[in-house]
Coordinates of C-alpha atoms and ligand atoms in Angstrom, one line a residue:
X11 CA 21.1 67.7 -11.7
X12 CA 18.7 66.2 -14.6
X13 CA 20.1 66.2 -18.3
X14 CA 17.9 67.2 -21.2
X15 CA 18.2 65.3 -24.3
X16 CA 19.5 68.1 -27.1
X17 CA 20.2 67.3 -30.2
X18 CA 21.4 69.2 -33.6
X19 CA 18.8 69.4 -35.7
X20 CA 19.9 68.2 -38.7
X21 CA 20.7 64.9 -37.2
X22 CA 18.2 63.2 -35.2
X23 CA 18.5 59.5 -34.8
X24 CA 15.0 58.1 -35.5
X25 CA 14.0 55.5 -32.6
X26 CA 14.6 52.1 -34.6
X27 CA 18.4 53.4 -35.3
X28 CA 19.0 54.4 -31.6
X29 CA 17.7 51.5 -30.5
X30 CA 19.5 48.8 -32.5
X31 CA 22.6 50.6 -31.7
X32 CA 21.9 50.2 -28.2
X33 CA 21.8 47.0 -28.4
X34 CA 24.7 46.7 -30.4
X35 CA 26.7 48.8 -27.4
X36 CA 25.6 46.6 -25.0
X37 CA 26.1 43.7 -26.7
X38 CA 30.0 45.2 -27.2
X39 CA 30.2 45.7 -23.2
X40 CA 29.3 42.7 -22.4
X41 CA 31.3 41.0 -25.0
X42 CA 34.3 42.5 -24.0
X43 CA 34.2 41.8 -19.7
X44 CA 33.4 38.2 -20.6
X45 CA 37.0 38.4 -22.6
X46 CA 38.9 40.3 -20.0
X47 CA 40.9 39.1 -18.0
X48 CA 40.1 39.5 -14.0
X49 CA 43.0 41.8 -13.2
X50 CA 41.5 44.1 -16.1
X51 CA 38.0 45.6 -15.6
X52 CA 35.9 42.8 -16.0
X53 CA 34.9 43.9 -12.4
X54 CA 33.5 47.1 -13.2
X55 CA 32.7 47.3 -16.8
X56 CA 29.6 45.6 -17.2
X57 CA 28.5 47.3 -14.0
X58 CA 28.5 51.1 -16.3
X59 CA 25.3 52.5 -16.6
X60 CA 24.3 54.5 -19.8
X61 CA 22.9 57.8 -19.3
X62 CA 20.1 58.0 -21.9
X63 CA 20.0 61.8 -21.7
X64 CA 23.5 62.0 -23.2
X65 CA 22.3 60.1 -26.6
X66 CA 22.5 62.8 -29.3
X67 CA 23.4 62.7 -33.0
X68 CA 24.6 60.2 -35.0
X69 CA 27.4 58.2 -33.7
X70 CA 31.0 58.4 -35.3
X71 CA 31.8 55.0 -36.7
X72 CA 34.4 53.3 -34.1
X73 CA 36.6 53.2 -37.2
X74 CA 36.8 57.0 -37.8
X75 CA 37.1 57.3 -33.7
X76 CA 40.2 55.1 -33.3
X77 CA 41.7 55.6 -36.9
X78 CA 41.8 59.5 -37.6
X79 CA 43.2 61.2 -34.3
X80 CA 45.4 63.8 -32.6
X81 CA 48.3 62.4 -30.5
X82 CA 51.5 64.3 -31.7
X83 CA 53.7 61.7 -29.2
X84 CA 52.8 59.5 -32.2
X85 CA 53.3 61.8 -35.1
X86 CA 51.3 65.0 -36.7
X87 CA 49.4 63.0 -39.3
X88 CA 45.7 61.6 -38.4
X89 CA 46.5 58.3 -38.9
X90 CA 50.0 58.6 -37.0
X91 CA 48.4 57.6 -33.5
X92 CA 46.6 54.5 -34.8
X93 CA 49.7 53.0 -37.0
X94 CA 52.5 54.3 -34.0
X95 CA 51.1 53.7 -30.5
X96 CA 51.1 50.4 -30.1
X97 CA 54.2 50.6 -28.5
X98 CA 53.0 52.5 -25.7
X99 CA 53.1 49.9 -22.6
X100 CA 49.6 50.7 -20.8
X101 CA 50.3 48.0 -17.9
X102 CA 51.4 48.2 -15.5
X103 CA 51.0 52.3 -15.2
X104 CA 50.8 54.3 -12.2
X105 CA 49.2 58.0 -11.7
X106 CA 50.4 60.3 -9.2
X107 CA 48.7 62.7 -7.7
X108 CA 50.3 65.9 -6.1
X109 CA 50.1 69.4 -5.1
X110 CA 48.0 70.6 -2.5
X111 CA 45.5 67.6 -1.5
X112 CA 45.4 65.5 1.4
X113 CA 45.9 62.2 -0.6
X114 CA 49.2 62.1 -2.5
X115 CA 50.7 59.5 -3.9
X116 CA 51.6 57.1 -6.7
X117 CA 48.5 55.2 -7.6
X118 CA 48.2 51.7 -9.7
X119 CA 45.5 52.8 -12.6
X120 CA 43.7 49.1 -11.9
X121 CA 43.5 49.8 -8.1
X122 CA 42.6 53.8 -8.5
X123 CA 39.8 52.8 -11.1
X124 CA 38.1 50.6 -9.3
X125 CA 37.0 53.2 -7.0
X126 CA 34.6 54.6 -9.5
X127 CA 31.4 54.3 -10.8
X128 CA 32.1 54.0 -14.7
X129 CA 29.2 55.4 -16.9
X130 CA 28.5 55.6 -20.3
X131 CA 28.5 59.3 -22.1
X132 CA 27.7 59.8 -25.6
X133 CA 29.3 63.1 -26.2
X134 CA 29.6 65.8 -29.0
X135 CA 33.8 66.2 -29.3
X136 CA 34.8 69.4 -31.3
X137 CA 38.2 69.9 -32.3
X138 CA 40.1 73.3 -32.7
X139 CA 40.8 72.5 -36.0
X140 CA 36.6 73.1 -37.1
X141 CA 35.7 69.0 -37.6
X142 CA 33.7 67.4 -34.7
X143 CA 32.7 63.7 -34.3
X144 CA 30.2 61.9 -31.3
X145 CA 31.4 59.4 -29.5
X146 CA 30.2 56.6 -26.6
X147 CA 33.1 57.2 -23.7
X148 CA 33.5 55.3 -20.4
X149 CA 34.3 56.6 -17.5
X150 CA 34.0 57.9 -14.3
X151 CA 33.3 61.8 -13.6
X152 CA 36.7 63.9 -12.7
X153 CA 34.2 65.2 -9.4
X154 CA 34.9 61.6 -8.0
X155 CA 38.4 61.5 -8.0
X156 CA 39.0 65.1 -7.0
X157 CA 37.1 64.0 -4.2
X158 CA 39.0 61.0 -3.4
X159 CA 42.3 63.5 -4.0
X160 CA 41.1 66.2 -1.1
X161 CA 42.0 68.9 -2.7
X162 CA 43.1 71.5 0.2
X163 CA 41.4 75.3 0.3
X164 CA 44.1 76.6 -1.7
X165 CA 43.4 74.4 -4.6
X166 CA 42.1 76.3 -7.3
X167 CA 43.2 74.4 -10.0
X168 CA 44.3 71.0 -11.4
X169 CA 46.8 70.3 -13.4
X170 CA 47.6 66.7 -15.8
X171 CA 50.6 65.5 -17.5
X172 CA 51.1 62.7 -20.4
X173 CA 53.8 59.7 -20.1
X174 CA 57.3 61.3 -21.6
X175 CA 58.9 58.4 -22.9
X176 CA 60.5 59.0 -25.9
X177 CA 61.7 55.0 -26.0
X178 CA 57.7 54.2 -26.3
X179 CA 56.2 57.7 -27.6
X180 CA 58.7 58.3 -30.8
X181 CA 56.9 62.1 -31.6
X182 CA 59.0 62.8 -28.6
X183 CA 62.0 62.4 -30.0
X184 CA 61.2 65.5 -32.0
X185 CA 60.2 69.0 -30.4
X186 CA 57.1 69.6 -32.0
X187 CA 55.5 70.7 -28.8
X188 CA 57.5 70.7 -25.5
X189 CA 57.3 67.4 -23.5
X190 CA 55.4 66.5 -21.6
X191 CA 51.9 67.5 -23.2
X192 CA 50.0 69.1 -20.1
X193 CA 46.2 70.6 -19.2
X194 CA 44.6 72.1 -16.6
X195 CA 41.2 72.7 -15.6
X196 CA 39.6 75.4 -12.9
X197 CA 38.5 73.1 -10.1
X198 CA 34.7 74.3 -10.6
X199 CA 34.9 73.3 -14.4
X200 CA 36.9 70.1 -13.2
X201 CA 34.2 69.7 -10.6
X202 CA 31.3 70.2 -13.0
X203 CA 29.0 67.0 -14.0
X204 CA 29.8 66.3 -17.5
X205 CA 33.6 66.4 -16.8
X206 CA 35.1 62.7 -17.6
X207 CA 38.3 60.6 -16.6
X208 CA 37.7 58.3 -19.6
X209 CA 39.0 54.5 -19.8
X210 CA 37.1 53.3 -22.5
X211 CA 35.2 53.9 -25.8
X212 CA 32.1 52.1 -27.9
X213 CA 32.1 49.9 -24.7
X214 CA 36.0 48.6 -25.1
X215 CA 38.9 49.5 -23.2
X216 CA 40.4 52.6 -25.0
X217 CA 42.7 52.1 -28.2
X218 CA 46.1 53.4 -27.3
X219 CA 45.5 56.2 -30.0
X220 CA 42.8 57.5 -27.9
X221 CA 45.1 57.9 -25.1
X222 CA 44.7 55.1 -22.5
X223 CA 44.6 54.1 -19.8
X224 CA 43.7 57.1 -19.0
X225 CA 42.4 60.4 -20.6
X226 CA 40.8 63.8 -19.7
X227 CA 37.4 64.7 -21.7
X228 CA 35.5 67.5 -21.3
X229 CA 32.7 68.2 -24.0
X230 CA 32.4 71.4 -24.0
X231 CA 36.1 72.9 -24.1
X232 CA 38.3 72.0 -27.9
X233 CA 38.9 69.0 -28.0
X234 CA 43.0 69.4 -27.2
X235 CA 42.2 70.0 -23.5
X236 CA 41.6 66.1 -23.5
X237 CA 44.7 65.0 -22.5
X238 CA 45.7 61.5 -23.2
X239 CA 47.6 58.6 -21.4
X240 CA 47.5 61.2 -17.8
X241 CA 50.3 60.2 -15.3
X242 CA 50.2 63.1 -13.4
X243 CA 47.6 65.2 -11.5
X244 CA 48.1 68.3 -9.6
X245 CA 46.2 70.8 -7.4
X246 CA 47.6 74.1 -8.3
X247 CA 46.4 77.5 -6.7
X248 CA 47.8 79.6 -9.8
X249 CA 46.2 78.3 -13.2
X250 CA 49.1 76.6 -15.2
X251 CA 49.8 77.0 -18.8
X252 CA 48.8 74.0 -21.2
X253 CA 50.8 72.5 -24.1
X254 CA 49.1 74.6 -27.2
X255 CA 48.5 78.1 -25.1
X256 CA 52.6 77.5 -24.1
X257 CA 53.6 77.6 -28.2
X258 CA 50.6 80.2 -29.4
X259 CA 49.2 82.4 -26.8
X260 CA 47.7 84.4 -29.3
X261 CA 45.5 81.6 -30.6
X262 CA 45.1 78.6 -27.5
X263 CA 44.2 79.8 -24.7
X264 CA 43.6 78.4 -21.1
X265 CA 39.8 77.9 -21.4
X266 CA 39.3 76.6 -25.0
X267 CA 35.6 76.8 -24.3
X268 CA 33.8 76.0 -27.9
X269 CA 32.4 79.4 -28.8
X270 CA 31.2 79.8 -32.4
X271 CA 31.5 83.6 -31.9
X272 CA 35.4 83.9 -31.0
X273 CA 37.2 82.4 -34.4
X274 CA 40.8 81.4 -34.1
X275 CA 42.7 84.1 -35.7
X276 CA 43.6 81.6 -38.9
X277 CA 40.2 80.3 -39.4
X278 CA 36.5 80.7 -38.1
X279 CA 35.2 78.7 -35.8
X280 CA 31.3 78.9 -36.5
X281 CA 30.8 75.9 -38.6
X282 CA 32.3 72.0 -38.2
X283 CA 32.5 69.0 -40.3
X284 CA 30.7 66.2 -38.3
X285 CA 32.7 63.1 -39.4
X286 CA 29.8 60.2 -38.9
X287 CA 30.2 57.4 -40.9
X288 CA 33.6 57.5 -43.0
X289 CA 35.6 60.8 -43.2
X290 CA 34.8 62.5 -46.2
X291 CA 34.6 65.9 -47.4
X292 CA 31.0 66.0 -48.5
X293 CA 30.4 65.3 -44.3
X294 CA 27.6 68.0 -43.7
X295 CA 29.3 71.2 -41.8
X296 CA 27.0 72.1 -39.6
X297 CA 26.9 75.5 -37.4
X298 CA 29.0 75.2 -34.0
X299 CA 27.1 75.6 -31.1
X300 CA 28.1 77.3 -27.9
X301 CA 29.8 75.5 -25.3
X302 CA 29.1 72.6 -28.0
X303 CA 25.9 72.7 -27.2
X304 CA 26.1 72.0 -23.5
X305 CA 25.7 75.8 -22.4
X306 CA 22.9 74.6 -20.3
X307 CA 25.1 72.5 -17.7
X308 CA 28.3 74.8 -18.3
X309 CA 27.3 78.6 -19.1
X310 CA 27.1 79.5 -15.2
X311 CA 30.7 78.9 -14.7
X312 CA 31.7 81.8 -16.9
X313 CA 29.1 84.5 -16.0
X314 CA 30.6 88.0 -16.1
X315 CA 33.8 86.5 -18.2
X316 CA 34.4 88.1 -21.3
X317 CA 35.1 85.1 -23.0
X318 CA 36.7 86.8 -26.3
X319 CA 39.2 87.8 -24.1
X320 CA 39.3 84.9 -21.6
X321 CA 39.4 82.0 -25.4
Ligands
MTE422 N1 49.0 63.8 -24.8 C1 48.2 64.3 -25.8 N2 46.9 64.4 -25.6 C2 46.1 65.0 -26.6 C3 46.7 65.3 -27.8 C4 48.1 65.1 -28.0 O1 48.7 65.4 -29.1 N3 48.8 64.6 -27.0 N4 45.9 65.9 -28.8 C5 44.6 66.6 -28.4 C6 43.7 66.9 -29.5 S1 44.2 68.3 -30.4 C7 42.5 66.3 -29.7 S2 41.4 66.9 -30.9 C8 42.2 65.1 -28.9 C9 41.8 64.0 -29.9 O2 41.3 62.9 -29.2 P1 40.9 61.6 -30.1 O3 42.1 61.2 -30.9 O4 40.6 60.5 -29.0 O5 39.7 61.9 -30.9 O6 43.2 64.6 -28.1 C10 43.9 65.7 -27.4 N5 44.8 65.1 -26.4
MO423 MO1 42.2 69.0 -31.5

């Protein structure tokens, strides 16, 4: 499948910008392997390849990325996850993988990632709660390790958990949301090109606050369907019920596809704030786009859906 470059309008990055930030990228990956140490992913990282077609917008500064985020096993506040999670312990950590596949197991993270081609994927993120940001991931596509998983027939569905450890993860302590936070995915939209096991961000590692080692993105869905610091994965063949559909039905649901057309019942969902440089409240809102603007890669897996009633 080729990707077309889209952009929002309002925002185009003139060449010189795109370019020098580019470099800057670059400069960061490279940086980083030659630091790492050779257990970590000095093997693999400078080895990414940037997909050009997924440059779009303006980029959200790496500050505003790793310093205003949702991770409630941290706390409720934005700037909980930064200030809280380094106490989470990211090494060793082991994902297991379950259900009905062919390759179960319990699976060291430095091992499982090596497997994979990492790429680099500049994508819009939109969040539930109407603001939006863009940001450079690294990773390897989900389609990869469902592959290496071999899902059985019966599979229709996979299913992720986050670490409960309320020693390391202190919003657990608490029952804001029943632990362990958990997602799930069809296996066609799991399956689908622009869907992301994510290890890294602006060419690092990612932050603890952005969930590593490991994390679930998938650009096109609200941004809570990317679940952070994964130690579990599942092949269902009923579809299971994630952490924010489990405490409001009537306003998460299973597919959280961005659709500027079906508002949350407490606020509309046409518009976002696009936090680029610096969060502010002058940020331009812009209009939402469908599937976040990726209905071209996406749309065909909801054909015939009736999407204000599957939300
Ligand atoms: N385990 C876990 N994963 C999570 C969350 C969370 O609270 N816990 N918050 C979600 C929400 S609501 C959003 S918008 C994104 C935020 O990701 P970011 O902080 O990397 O931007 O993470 C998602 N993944
Ligand atoms: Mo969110």
């Amino acid at each position: 499948m080729k990707f077309k470059n889209t952009h929002v309008d309002h925002q185009v990055t003139d060449e010189a910008t795109y370019l020098n930030r580019r470099q800057l990228i670059q400069a960061g990956v490279m940086g980083t392997a030659a630091l790492m140490s050779p257990s970590a992913w000095s093997l693999t990282l400078p080895k990414h390849q940037t997909n050009d077609a997924f440059v779009i917008d303006e980029l959200t500064s790496e500050k505003d990325a790793t310093t205003y985020n949702n991770f409630y096993e941290f706390g409720l506040s934005k700037s909980d996850p930064a200030e809280n999670a380094g106490s989470l312990k990211t090494a060793p950590w082991t994902v297991t993988i379950e259900g009905l596949c062919e390759n179960k197991g319990q699976f060291d993270i430095e091992q499982l990632v090596k497997q994979f081609q990492l790429e680099e994927r500049i994508y819009r993120m939109r969040c539930v709660e109407a603001w939006s940001m863009v940001i450079p991931w690294l990773g390897f596509k989900l389609a990869d390790l469902v592959k290496f998983c071999q899902p059985l027939s019966a599979a229709k569905y996979i299913y992720f958990e986050t670490l409960y450890d309320p020693k390391q993860m202190p919003g657990q302590r608490g029952r804001s949301i029943p632990w362990p936070y958990r997602e799930g995915l069809r296996l066609d939209e799991a399956m689908n090109e622009l869907t992301l096991m994510t290890v890294g961000m602006y060419g690092k590692k990612l932050p603890n606050q952005n969930g590593a080692p490991l994390r679930l993105i998938v650009p096109w869905k609200y941004g809570f369907k990317g679940i952070k610091s994964i130690v579990k994965i599942k092949f269902l063949d009923q579809q299971p019920v994630n952490s924010w559909q489990a405490i409001a039905p009537q306003e998460y649901g299973f597919y959280a596809n961005v659709n500027p057309q079906v508002d949350h019942p407490r606020w509309s969902q046409a518009t976002e704030r696009r936090i680029t440089g610096g969060f502010s409240l002058f940020n331009s809102r812009i209009k939402t786009q469908m599937f976040n603007g990726y209905g071209d890669y996406v749309a065909d897996l909801y054909k015939g859906m009736d999407l204000s009633r599957y939300y």
